[in-house]
Every structure is written in structure tokens, then in C-alpha cells.
Short mmCIF file of N, CA and C in Angstrom, two decimals:
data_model
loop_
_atom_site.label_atom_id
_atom_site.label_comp_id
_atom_site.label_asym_id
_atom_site.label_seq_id
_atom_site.Cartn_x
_atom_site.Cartn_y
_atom_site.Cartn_z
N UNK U 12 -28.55 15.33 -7.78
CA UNK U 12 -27.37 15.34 -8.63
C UNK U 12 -26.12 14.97 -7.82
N UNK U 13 -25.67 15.83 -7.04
CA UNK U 13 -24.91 15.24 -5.66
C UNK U 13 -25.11 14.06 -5.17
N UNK U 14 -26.29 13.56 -4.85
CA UNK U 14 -26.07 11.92 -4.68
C UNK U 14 -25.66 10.89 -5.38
N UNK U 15 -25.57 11.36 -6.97
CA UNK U 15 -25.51 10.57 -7.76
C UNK U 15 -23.93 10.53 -8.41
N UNK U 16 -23.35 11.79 -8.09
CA UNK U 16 -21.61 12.12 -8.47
C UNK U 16 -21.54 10.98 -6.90
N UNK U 17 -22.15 11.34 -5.89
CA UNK U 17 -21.15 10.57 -4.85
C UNK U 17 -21.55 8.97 -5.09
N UNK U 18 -22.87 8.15 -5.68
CA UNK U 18 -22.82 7.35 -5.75
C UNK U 18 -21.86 6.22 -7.40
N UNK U 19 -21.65 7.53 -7.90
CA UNK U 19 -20.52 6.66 -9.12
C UNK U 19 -19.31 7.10 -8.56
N UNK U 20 -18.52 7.83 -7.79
CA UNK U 20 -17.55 8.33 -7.25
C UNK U 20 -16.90 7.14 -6.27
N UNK U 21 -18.41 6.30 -5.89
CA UNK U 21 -18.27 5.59 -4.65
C UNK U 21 -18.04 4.52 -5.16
N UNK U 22 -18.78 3.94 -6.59
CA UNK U 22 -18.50 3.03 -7.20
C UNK U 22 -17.03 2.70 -8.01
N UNK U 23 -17.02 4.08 -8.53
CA UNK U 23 -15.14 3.85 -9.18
C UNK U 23 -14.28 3.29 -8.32
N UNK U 24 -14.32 4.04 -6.92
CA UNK U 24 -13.10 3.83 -6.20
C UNK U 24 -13.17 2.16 -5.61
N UNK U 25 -14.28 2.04 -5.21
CA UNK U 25 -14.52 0.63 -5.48
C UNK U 25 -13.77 -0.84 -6.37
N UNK U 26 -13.49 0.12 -7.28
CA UNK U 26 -14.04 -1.01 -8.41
C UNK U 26 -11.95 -0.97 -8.41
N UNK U 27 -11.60 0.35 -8.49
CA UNK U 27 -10.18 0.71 -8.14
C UNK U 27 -9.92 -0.24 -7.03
N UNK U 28 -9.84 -0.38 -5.99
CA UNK U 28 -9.65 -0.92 -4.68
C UNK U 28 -9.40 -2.61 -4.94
N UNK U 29 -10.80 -2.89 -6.04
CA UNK U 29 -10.45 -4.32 -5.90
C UNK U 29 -9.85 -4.79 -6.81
N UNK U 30 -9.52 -3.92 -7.80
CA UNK U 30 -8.83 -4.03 -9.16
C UNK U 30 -7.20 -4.35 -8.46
N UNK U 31 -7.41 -3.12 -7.44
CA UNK U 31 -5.53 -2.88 -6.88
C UNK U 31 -5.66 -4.25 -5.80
N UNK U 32 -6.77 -4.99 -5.18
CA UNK U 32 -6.05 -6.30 -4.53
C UNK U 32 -6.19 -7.17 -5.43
N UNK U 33 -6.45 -7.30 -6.27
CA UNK U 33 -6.42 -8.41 -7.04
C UNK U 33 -4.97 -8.50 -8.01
N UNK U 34 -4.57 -7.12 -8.27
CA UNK U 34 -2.95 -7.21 -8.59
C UNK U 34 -2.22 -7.37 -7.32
N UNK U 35 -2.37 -6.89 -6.60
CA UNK U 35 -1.78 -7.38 -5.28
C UNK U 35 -1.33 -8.64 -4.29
N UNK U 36 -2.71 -9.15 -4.56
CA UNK U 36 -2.61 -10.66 -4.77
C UNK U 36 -1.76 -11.46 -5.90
N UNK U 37 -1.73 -10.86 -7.19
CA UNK U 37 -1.30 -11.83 -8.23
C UNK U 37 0.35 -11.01 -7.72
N UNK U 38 0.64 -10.36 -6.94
CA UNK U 38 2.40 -9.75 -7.19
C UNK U 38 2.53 -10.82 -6.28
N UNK U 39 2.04 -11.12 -5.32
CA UNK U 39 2.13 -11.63 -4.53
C UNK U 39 2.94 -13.45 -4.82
N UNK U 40 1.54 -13.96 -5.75
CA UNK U 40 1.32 -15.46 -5.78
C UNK U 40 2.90 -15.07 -6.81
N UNK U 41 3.04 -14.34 -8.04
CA UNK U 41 3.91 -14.69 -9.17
C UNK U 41 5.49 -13.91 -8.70
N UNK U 42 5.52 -12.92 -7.45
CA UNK U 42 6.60 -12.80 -6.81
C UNK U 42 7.92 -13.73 -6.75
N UNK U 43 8.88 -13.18 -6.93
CA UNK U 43 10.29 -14.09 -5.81
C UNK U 43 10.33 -13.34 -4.46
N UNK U 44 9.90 -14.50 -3.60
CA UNK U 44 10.22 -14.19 -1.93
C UNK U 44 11.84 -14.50 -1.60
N UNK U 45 12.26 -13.77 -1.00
CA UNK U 45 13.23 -13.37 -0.35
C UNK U 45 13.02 -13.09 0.79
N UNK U 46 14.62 -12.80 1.64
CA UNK U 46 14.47 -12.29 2.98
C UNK U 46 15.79 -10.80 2.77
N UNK U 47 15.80 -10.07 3.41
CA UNK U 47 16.20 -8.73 2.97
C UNK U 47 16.68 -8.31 4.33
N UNK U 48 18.02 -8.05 5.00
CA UNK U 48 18.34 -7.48 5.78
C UNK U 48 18.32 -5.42 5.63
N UNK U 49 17.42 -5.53 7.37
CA UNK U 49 17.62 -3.71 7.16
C UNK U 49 19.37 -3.72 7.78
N UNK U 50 19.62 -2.71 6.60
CA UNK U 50 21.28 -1.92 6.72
C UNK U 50 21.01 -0.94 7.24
N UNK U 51 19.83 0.44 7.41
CA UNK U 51 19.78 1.84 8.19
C UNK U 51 19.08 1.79 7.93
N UNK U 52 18.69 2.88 9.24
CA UNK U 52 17.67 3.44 9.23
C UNK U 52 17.53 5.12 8.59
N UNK U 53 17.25 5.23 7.69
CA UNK U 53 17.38 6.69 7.08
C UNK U 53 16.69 7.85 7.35
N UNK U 54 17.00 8.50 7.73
CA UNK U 54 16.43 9.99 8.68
C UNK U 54 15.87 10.83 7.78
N UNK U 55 14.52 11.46 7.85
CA UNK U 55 14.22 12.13 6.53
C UNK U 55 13.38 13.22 7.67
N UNK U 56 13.95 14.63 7.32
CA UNK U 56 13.44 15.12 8.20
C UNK U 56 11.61 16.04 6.95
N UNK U 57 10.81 16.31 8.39
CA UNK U 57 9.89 16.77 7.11
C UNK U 57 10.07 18.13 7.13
N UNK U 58 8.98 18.63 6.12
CA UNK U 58 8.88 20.05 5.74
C UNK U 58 9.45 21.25 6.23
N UNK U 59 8.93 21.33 7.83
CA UNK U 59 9.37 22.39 8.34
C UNK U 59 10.79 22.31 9.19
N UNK U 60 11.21 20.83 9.18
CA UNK U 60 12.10 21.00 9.99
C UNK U 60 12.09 20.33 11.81
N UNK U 61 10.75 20.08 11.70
CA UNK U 61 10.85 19.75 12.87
C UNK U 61 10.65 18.57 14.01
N UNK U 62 10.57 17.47 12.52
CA UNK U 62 10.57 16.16 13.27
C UNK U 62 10.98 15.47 11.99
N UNK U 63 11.66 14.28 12.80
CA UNK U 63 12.39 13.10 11.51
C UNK U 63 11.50 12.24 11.63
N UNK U 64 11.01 11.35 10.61
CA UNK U 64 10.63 10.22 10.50
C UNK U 64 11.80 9.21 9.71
N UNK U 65 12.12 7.74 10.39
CA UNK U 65 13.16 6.81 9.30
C UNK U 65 12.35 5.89 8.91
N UNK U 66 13.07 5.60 7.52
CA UNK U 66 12.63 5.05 6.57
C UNK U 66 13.74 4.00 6.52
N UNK U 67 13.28 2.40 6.71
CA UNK U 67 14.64 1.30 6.29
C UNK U 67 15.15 1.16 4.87
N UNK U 68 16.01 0.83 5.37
CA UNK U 68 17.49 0.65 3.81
C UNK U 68 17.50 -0.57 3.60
N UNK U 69 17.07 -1.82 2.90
CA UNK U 69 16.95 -2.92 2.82
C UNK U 69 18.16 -3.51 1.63
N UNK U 70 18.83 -4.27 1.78
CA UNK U 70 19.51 -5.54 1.59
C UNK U 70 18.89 -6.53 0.84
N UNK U 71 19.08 -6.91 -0.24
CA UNK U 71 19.06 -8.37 -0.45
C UNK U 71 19.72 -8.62 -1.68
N UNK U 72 19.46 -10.01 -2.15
CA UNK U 72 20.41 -10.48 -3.08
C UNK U 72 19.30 -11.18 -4.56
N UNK U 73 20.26 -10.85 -5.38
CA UNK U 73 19.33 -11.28 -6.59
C UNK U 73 20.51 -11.75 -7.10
N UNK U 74 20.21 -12.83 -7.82
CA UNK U 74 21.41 -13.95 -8.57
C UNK U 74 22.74 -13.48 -7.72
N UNK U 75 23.04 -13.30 -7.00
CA UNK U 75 24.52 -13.11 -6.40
C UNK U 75 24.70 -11.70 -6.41
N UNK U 76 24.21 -10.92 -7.03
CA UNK U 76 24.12 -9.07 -6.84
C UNK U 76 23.39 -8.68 -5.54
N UNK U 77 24.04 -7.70 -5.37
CA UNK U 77 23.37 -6.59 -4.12
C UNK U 77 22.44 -5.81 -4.26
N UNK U 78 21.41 -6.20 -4.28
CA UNK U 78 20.44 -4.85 -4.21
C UNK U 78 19.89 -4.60 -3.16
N UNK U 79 19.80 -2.44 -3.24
CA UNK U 79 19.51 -2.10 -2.20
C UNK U 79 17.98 -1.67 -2.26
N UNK U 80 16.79 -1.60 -0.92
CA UNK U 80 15.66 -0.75 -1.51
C UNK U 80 15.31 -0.28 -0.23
N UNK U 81 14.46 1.24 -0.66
CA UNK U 81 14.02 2.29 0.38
C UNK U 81 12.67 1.80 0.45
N UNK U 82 11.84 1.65 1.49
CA UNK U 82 9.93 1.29 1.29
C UNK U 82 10.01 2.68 1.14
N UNK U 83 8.65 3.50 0.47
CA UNK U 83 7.90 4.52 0.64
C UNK U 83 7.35 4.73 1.80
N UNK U 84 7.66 3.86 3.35
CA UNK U 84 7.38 3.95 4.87
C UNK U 84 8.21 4.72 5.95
N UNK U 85 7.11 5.30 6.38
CA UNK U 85 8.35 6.01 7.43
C UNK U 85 7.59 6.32 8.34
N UNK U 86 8.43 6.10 9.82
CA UNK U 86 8.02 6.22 11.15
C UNK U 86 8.59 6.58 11.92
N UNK U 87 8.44 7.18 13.42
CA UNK U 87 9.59 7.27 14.34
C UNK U 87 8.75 6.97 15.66
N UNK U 88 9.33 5.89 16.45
CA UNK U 88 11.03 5.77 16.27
C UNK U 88 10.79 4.66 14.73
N UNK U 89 11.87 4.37 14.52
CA UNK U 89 11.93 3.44 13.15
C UNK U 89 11.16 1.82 13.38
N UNK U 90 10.74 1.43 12.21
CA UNK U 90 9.83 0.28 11.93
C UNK U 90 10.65 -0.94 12.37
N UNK U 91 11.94 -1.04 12.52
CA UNK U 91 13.01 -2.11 12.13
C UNK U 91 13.93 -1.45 12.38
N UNK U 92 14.40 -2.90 13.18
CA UNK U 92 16.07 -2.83 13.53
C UNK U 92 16.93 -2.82 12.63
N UNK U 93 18.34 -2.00 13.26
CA UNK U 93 19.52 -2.27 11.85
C UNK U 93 19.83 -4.05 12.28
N UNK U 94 20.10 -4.69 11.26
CA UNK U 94 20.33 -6.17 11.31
C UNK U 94 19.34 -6.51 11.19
N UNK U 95 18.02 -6.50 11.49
CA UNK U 95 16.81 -7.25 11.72
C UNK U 95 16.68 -7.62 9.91
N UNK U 96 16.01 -9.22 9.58
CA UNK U 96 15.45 -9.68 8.67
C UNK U 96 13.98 -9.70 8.41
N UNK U 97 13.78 -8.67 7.01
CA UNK U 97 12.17 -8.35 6.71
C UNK U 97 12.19 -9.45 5.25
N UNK U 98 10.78 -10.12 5.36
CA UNK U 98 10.33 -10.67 4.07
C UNK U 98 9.92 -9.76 3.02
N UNK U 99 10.40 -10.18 1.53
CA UNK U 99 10.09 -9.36 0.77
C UNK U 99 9.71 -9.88 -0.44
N UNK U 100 9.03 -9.13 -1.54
CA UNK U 100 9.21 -10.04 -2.63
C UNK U 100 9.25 -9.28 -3.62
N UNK U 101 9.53 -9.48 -4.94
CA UNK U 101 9.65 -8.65 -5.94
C UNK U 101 9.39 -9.23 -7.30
N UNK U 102 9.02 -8.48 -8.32
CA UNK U 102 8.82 -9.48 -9.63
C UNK U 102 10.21 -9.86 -10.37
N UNK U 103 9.85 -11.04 -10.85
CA UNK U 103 11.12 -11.57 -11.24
C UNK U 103 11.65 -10.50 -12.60
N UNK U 104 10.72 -9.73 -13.49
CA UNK U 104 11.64 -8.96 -14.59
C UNK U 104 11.27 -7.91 -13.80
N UNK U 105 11.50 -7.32 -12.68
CA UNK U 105 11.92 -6.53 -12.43
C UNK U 105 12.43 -6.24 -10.98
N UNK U 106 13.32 -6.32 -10.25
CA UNK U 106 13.71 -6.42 -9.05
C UNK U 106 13.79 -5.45 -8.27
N UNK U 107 13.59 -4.10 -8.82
CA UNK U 107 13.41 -2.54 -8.01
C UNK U 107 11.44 -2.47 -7.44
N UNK U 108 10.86 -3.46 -8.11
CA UNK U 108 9.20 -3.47 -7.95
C UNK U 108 9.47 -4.09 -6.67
N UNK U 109 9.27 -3.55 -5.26
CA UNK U 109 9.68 -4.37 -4.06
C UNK U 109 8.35 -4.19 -3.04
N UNK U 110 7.89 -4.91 -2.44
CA UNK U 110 7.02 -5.05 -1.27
C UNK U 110 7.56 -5.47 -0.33
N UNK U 111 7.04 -4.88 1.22
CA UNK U 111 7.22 -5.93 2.29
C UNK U 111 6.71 -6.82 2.46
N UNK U 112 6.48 -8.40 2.46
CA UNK U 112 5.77 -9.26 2.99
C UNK U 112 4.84 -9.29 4.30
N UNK U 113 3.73 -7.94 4.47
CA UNK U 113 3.58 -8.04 5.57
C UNK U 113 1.92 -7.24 4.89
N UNK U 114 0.72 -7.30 5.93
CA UNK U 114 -0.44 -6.91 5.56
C UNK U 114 -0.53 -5.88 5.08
N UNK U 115 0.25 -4.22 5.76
CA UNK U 115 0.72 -2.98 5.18
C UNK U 115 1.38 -2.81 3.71
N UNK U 116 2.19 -3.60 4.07
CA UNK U 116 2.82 -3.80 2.63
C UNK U 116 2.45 -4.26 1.37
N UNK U 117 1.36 -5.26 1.83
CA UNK U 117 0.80 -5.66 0.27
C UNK U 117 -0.29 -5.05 0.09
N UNK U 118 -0.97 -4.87 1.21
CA UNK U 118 -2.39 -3.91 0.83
C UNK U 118 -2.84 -2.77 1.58
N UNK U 119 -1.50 -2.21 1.78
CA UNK U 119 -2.06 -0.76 2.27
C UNK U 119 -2.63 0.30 0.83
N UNK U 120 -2.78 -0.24 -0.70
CA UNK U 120 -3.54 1.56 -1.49
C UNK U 120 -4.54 0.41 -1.29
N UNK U 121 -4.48 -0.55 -1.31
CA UNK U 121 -6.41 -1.68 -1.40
C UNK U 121 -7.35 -0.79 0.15
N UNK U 122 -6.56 -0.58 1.36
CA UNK U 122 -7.29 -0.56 2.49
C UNK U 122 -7.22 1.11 2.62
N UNK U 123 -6.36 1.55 1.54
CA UNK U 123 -6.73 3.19 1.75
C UNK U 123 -8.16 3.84 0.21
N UNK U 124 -7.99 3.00 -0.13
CA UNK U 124 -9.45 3.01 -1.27
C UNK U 124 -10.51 2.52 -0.62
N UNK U 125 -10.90 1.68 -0.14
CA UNK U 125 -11.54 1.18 0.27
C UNK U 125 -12.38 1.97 1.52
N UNK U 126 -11.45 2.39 2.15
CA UNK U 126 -11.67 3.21 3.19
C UNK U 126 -12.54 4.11 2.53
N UNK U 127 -12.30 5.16 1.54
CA UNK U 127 -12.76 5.84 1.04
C UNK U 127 -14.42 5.79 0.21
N UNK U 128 -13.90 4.61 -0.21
CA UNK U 128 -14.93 3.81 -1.66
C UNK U 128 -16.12 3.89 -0.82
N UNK U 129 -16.13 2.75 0.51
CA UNK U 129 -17.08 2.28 0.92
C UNK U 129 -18.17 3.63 1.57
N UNK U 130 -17.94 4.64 2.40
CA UNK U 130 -18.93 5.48 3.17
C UNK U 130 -19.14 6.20 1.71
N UNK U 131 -18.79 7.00 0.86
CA UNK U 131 -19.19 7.82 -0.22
C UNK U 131 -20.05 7.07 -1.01
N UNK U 132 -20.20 5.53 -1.28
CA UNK U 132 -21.01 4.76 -2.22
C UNK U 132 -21.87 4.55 -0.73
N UNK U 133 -21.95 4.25 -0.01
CA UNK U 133 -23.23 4.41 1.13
C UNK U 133 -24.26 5.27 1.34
N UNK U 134 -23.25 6.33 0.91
CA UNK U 134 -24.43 7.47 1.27
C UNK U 134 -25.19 8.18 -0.37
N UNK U 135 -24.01 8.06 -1.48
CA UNK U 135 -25.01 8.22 -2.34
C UNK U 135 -25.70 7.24 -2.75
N UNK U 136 -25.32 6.08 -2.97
CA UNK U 136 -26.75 4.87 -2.87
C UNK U 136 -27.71 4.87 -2.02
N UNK U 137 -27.09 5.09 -0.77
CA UNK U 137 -28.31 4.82 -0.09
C UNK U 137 -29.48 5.95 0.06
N UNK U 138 -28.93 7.03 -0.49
CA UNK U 138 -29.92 8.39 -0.80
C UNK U 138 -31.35 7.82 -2.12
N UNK U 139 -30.35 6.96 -2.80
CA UNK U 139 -31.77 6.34 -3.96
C UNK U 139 -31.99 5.46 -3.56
N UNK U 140 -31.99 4.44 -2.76
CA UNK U 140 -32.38 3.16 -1.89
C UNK U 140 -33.41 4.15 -1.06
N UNK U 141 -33.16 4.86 -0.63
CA UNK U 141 -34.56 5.72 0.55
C UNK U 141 -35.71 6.28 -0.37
N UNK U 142 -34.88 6.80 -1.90
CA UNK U 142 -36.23 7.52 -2.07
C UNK U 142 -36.71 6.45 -3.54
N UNK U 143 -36.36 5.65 -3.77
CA UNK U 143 -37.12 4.48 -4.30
C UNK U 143 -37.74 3.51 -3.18
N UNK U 144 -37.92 3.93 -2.16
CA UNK U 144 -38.84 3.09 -0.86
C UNK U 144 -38.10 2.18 -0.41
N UNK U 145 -36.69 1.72 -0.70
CA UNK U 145 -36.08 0.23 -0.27
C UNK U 145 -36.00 0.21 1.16
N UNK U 146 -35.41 1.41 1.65
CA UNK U 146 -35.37 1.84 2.72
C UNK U 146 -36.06 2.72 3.99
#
């Protein structure tokens, strides 16, 4: 019974993973690329208090307006310089939908499913691959 929750468990997330690069890909191809100056680096300290991670403040321009955007990324020391230029892209009806142009950025939930998808559908498949003789 357990092999079989982990082998459809293994299959959903799967099927999730490639569902999410394949939109990923299409934000990608039907995107407006831009280039986006970081303005700060924003200090977010965590839970207890006892270490900051920054998160960049990004810059760019849409028809002649300013828009600003935070990634959901954060590191220390920080990812990016203040001044430094990051590629970005965003959908055209909607300009707050923002990615970095960079492998993390477009497919880091594809490579964190995946991660997951793949050993849990291994081991409950391969539990009925052994005891149907395949293996």
C-alpha cells in the first residue's frame, strides 16, 4: 500500500514539475526582456534575530514608468551589487509577474519538484518493477 501512495505521489509531482517548466518556458519565450538595475540591497533579518539575509530592490522601466521589484531571493552576503544590471522579464499584461533571467530564476520550483518527484517515484515503482520480476 505504501509503495503504491509513494509511487502516485512520485508520479503527481512529476507531472507538476513538468507542467511548471513548460509554463516556465512559455513565460519565458512570450515575456518582455528587459534589463533592471539593483537600487538595494534589503536586509531582512530572520526569525530569531540572528542573522540577515538581503534581498535586491530592482529597477526598471515599463513604457516610461518606474517600476520597482523584490525577488522572493535572499542571501548573505547579497546576490548583487547596488548599480549592478540583472536581466529580467515579465509578462506583458502584467508587469509585477517578474523573473530573473538566469537558470535559478526561471526554474528553480521545476528543479525543487523534481528533486523530490524523481527518488519517491523510484522507489515506489521500483518496489512493483522487483516484485513483478522486471527487476
Amino acid at each position: 500500500m505504501i509503495h503504491g501512495i509513494l509511487a502516485l505521489l512520485g508520479v503527481v509531482l512529476l507531472a507538476l514539475g513538468i507542467k511548471l517548466f513548460i509554463s516556465s518556458r512559455e513565460f519565458v519565450a512570450k515575456g518582455i526582456k528587459t534589463t533592471a538595475t539593483v537600487i538595494d540591497n534589503v536586509g531582512i533579518e530572520s526569525d530569531d534575530n540572528k542573522s540577515v539575509m538581503y534581498s535586491p530592490m530592482l529597477e526598471y522601466q515599463v513604457a516610461g514608468e518606474t517600476k520597482k521589484y523584490m525577488p522572493n531571493m535572499r542571501a548573505n552576503p547579497p546576490s548583487y551589487d547596488i548599480g549592478e544590471q540583472v536581466q529580467i522579464v515579465y509578462r506583458p499584461n502584467n508587469h509585477q509577474d517578474v523573473r530573473i533571467l538566469s537558470y535559478w530564476g526561471v526554474y528553480l520550483g521545476t528543479i525543487i519538484l523534481l528533486i523530490f518527484s524523481l527518488p519517491i517515484l523510484i522507489i515506489g515503482a521500483g518496489y512493483f518493477l522487483f516484485k513483478w520480476g522486471f527487476i
